[in-house]
CSV table of C-alpha atoms and ligand atoms in Angstrom, one decimal:
chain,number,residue,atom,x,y,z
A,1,UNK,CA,0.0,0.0,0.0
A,2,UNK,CA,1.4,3.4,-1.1
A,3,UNK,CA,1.6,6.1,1.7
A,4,UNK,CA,-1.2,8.3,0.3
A,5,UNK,CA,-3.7,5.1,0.6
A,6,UNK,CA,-2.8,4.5,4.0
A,7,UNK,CA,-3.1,7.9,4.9
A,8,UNK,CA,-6.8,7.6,2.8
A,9,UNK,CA,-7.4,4.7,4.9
A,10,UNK,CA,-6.5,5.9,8.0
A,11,UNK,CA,-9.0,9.1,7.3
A,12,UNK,CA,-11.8,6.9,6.0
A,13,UNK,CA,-11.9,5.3,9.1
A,14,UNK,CA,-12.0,8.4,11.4
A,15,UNK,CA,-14.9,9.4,9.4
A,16,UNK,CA,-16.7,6.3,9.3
A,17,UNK,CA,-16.3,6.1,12.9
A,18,UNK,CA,-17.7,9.9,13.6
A,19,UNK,CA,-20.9,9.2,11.6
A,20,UNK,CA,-23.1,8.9,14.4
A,21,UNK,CA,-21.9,11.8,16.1
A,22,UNK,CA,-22.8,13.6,13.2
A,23,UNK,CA,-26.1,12.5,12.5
A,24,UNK,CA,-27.1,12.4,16.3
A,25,UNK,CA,-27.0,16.3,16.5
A,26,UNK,CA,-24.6,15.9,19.1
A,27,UNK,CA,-21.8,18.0,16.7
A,28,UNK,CA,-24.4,20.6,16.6
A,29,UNK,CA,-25.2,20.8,20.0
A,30,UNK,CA,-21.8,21.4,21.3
A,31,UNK,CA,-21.3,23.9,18.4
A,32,UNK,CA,-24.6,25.6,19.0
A,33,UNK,CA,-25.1,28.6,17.3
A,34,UNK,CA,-21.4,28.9,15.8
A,35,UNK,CA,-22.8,26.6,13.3
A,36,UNK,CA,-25.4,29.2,12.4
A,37,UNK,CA,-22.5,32.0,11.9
A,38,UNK,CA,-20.7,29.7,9.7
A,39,UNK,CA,-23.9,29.2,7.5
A,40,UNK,CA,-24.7,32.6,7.2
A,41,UNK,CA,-21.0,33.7,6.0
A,42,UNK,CA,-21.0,30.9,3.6
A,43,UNK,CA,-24.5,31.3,2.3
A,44,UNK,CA,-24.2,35.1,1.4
A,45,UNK,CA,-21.7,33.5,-1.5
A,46,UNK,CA,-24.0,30.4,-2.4
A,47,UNK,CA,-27.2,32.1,-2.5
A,48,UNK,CA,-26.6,34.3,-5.4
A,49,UNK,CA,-24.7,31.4,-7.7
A,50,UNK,CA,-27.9,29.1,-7.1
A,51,UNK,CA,-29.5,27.8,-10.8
A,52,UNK,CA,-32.9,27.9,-11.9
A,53,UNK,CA,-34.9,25.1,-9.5
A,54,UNK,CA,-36.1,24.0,-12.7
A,55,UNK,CA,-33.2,22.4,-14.3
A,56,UNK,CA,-29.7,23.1,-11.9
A,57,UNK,CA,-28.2,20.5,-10.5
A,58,UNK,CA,-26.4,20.9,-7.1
A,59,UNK,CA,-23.7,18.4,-5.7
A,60,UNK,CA,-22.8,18.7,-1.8
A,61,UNK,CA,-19.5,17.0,-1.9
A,62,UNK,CA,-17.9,15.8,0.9
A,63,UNK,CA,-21.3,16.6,2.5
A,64,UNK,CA,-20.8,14.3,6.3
A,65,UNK,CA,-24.6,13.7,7.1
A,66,UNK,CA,-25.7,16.6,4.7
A,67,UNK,CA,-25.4,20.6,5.5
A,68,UNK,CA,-27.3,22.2,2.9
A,69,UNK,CA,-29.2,19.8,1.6
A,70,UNK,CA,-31.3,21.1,4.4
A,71,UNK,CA,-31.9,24.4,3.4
A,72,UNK,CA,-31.9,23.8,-0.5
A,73,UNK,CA,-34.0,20.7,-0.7
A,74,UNK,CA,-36.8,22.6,1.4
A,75,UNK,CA,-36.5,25.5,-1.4
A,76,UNK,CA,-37.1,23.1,-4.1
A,77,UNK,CA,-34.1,22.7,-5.2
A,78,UNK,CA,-32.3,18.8,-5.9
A,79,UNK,CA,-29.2,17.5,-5.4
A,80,UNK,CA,-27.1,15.1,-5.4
A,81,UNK,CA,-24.9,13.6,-2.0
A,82,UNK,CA,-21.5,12.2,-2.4
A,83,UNK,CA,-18.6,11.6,0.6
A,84,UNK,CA,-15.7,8.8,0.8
A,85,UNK,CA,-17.2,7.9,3.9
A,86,UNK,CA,-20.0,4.9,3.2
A,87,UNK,CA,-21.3,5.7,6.9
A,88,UNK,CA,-21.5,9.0,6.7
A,89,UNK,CA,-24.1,8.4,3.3
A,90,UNK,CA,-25.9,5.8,4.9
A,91,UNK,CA,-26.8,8.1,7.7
A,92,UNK,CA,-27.0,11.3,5.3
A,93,UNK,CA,-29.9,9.2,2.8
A,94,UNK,CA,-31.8,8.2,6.2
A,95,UNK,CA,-31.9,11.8,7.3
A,96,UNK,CA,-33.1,13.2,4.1
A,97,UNK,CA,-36.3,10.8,3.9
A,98,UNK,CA,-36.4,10.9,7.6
A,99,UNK,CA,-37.1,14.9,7.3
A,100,UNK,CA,-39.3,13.9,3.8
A,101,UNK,CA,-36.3,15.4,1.7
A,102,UNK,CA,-35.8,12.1,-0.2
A,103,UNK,CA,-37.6,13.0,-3.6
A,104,UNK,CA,-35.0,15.7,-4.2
A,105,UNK,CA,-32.3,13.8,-3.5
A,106,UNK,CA,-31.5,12.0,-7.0
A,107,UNK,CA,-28.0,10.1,-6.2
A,108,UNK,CA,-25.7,9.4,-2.9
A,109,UNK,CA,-22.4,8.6,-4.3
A,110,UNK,CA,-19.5,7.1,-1.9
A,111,UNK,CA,-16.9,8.6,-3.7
A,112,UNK,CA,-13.3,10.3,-2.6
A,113,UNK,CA,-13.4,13.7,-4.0
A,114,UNK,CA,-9.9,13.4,-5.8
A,115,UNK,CA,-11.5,11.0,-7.9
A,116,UNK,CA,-15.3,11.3,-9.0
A,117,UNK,CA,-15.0,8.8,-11.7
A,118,UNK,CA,-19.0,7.8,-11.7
A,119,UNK,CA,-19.8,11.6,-12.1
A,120,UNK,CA,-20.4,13.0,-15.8
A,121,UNK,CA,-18.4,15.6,-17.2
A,122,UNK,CA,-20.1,18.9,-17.4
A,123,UNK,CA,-23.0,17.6,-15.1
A,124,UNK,CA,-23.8,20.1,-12.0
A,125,UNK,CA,-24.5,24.2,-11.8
A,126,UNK,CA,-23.1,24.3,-8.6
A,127,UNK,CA,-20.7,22.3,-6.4
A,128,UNK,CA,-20.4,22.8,-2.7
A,129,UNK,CA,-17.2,21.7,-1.3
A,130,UNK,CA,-17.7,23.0,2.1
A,131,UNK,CA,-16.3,21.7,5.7
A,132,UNK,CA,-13.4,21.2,3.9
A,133,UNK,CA,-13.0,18.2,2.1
A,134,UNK,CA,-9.8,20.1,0.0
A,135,UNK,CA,-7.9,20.4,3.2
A,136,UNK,CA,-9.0,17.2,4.2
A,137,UNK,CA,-7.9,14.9,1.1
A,138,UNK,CA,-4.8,13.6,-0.4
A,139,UNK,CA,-4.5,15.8,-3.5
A,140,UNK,CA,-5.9,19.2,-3.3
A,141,UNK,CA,-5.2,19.3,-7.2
A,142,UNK,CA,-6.4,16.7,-8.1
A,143,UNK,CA,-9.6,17.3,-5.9
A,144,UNK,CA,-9.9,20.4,-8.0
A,145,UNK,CA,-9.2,19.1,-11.0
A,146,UNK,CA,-12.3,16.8,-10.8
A,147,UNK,CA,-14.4,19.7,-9.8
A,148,UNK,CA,-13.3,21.3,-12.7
A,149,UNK,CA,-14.5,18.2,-14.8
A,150,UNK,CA,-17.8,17.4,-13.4
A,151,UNK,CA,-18.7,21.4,-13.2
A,152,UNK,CA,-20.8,22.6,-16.0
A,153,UNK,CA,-19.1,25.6,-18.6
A,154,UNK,CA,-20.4,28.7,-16.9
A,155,UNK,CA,-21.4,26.6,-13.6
A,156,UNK,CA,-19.8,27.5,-9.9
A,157,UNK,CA,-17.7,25.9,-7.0
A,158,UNK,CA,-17.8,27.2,-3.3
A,159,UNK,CA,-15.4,25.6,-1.0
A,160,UNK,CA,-13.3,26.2,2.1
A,161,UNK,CA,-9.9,25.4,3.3
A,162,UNK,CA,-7.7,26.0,6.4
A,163,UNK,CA,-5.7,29.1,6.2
A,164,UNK,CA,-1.9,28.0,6.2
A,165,UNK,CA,-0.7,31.3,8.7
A,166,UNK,CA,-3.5,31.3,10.3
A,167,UNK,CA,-2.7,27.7,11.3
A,168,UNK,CA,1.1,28.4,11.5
A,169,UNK,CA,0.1,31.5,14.4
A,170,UNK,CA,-2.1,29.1,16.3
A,171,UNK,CA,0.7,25.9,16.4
A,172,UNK,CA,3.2,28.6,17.2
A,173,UNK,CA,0.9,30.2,20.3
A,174,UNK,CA,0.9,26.8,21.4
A,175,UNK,CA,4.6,26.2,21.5
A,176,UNK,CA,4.1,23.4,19.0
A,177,UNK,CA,7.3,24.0,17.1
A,178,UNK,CA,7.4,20.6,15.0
A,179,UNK,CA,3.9,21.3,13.7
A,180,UNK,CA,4.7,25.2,13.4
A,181,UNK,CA,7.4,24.4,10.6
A,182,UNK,CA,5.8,21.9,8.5
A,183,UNK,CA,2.4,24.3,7.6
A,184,UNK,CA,4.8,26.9,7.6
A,185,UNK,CA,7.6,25.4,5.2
A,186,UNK,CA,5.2,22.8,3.4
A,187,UNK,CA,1.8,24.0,4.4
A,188,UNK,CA,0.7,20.4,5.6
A,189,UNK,CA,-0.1,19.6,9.2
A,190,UNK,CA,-1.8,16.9,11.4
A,191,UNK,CA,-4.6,18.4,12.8
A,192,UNK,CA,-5.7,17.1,16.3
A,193,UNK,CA,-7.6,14.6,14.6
A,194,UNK,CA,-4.6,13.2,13.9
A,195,UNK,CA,-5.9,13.4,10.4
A,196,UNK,CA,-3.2,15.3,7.3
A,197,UNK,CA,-4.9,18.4,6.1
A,198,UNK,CA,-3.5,20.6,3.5
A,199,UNK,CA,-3.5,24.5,4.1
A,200,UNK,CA,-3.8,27.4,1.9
A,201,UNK,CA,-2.8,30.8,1.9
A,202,UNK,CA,-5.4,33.3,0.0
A,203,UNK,CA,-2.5,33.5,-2.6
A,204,UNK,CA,-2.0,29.4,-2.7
A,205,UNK,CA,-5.8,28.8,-3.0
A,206,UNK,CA,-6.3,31.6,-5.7
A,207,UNK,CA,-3.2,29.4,-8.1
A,208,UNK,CA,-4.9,25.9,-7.0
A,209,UNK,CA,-7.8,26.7,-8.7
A,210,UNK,CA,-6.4,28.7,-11.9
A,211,UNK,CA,-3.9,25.8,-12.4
A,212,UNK,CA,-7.2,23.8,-13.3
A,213,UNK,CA,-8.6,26.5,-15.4
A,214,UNK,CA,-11.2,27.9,-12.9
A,215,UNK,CA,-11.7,32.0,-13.2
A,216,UNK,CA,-11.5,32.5,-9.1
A,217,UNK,CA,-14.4,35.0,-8.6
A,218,UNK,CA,-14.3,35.9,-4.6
A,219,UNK,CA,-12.3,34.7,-1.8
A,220,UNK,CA,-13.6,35.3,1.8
A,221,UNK,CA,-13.3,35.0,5.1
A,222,UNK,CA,-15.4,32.5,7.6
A,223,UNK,CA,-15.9,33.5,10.8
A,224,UNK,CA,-12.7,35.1,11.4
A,225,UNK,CA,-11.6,36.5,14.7
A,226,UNK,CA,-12.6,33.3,15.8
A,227,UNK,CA,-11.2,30.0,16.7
A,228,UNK,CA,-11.2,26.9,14.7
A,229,UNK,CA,-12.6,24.4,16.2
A,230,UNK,CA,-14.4,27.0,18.3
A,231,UNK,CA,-13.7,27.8,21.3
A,232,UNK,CA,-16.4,27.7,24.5
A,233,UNK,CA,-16.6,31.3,25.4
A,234,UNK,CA,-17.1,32.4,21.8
A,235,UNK,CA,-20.1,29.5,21.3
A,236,UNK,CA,-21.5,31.1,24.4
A,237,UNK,CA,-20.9,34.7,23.4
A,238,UNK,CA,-23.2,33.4,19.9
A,239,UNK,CA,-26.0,32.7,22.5
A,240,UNK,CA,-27.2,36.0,22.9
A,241,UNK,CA,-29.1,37.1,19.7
A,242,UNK,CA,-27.8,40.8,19.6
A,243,UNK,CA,-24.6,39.7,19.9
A,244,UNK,CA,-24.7,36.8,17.3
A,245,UNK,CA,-26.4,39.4,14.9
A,246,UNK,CA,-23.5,42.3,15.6
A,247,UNK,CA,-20.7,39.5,15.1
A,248,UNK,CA,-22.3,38.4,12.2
A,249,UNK,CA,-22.8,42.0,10.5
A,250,UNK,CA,-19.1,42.7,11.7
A,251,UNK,CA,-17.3,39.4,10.0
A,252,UNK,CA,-19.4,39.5,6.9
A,253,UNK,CA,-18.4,43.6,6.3
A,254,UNK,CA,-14.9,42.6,6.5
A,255,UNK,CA,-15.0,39.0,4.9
A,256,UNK,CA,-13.2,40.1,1.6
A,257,UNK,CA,-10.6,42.7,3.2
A,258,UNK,CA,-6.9,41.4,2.1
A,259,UNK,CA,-5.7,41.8,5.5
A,260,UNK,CA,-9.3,39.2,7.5
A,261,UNK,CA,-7.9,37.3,4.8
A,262,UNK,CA,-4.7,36.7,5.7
A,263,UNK,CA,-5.7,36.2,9.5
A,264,UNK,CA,-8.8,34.0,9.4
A,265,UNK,CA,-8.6,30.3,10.4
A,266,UNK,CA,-11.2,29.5,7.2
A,267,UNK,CA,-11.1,30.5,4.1
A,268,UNK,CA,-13.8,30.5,1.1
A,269,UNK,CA,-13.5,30.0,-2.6
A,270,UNK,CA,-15.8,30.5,-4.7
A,271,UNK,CA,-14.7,30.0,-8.8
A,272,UNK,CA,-16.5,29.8,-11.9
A,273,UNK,CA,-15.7,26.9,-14.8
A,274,UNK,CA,-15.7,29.4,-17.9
A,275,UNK,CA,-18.3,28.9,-20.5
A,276,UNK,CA,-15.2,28.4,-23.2
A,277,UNK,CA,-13.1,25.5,-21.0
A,278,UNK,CA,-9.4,25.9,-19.4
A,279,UNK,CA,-8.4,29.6,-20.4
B,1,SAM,C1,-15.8,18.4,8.6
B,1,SAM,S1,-16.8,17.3,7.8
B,1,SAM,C2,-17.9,18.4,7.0
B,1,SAM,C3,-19.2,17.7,6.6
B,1,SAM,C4,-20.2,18.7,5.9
B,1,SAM,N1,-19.7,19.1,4.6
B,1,SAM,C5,-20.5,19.9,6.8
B,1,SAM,O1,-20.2,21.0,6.4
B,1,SAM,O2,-21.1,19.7,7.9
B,1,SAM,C6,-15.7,16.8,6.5
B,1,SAM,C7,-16.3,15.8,5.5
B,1,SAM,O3,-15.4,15.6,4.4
B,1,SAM,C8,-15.4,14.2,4.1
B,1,SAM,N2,-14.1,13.9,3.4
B,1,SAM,C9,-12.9,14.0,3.9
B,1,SAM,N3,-12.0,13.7,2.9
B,1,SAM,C10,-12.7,13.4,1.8
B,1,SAM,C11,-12.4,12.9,0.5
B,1,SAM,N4,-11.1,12.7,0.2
B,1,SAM,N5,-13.4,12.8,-0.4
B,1,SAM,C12,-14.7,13.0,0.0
B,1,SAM,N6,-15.0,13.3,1.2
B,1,SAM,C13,-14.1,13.6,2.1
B,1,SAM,C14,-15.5,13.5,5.4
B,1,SAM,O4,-15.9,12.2,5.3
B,1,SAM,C15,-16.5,14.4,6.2
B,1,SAM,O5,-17.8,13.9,6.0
């Protein structure tokens, strides 16, 4: 076995084996309503690339138990699911008909995002890459490279990634030298997971996606200022609803600003597949 499948391995089974947590609501529980400020920094950039309910097609890739299948299936809108993790489907498909969701789902794929080889070329509108499968698999490039394929000319990608200084300031508050240098030097680290994860700088992800002849439209900011994974006091701070809405206004007015950017702890891409091919 080569070292990337073990690594694969080794990741399949942490997800496979966190299934549960995420479909029991216990995830959301203990991130409360930080999960609700995430959503409504990343949806601002979804909502406004969404196709005509009609006749778009939407993929959540690397979805867990499904994120927005919840909000855009309810609208009308269908999808299709797809994750490496088989567990992580099974409870994803039981959720959806659970919450009568099931007729717009149309396929659940088990599938590793750096290679979508039962996916069409050309086939979705919009591809949601969001909680960070790019960080979170073996070949970024790759990863975007099949986005690039199964995207539709014209049609849209929104993803996110760890923030490679971000990450490098946090390791380095922590005194955790050995991790320190390698995001810094090779921008990979072991998160506490124990999981590899690839970071980016704004720069880094901008290049990923125009090496595979994406037109990067916006990059942005998620909840910065914040911790990632949160930390207690700030999920309690989001409690309050004056507070979550003034935090809210105040990261999404600076999401774009070159320098939130550079210090956030998630970053968002969102990149169009121009109508002509690679350019
Ligand atoms: C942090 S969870 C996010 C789940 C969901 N997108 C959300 O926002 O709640 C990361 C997800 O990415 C999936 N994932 C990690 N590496 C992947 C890969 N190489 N291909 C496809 N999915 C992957 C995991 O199985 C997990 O479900």
């Amino acid at each position: 076995m080569t070292e990337t499948e073990t690594k694969t391995n080794q990741a399949l089974g942490y997800w496979d084996s966190k299934a549960q947590f995420f479909a029991s609501g216990e995830r959301r529980q203990k991130t409360r309503r930080m999960s609700d400020l995430y959503e409504s920094g990343c949806w601002r950039y979804i909502e406004p690339l969404l196709p005509p309910m009609e006749s778009g097609t939407i993929l959540e890739a690397g979805c867990g138990t499904g994120r927005w299948v919840y909000r855009l299936a309810p609208m009308g809108y269908d999808l299709e699911l797809m994750d490496f993790s088989g567990e992580m489907i099974r409870h994803a498909e039981a959720q959806v008909n659970q919450q009568g969701l099931g007729e717009r789902v149309s396929a659940y794929h088990v599938l590793d995002i750096c290679n979508m080889n039962t996916l069409g070329d050309n086939a979705f509108d919009l591809v949601l890459a969001l909680g960070m499968p790019l960080s979170l698999c073996s070949d970024p490039g790759q990863a975007v490279s099949e986005m690039f394929r199964i995207t539709k000319p014209g049609g849209h990608v929104v993803c996110d990634t760890n923030n490679r200084f971000r990450r490098a300031l946090d390791l380095a508050r922590k005194n955790d030298m050995t991790r320190f240098f390698d995001v810094l030097n090779n921008g990979k680290t072991v998160g506490e997971s124990g999981l590899h994860q690839s970071c980016f700088s704004p720069e880094e992800l901008d290049t990923l996606f125009r090496e595979q002849g994406f037109k990067p439209c916006k990059t942005a900011a998620i909840t910065p200022f914040f911790e990632h994974p949160p930390a207690k006091e700030q999920v309690e701070l989001l409690d309050d609803d004056e507070m979550f809405s003034r935090i809210d206004k105040a990261f999404q007015n600076v999401a774009e600003e070159p320098w939130v950017l550079g210090l956030t702890s998630r970053l968002l891409m969102v990149a169009q597949k121009p109508e002509t091919g690679k350019h």
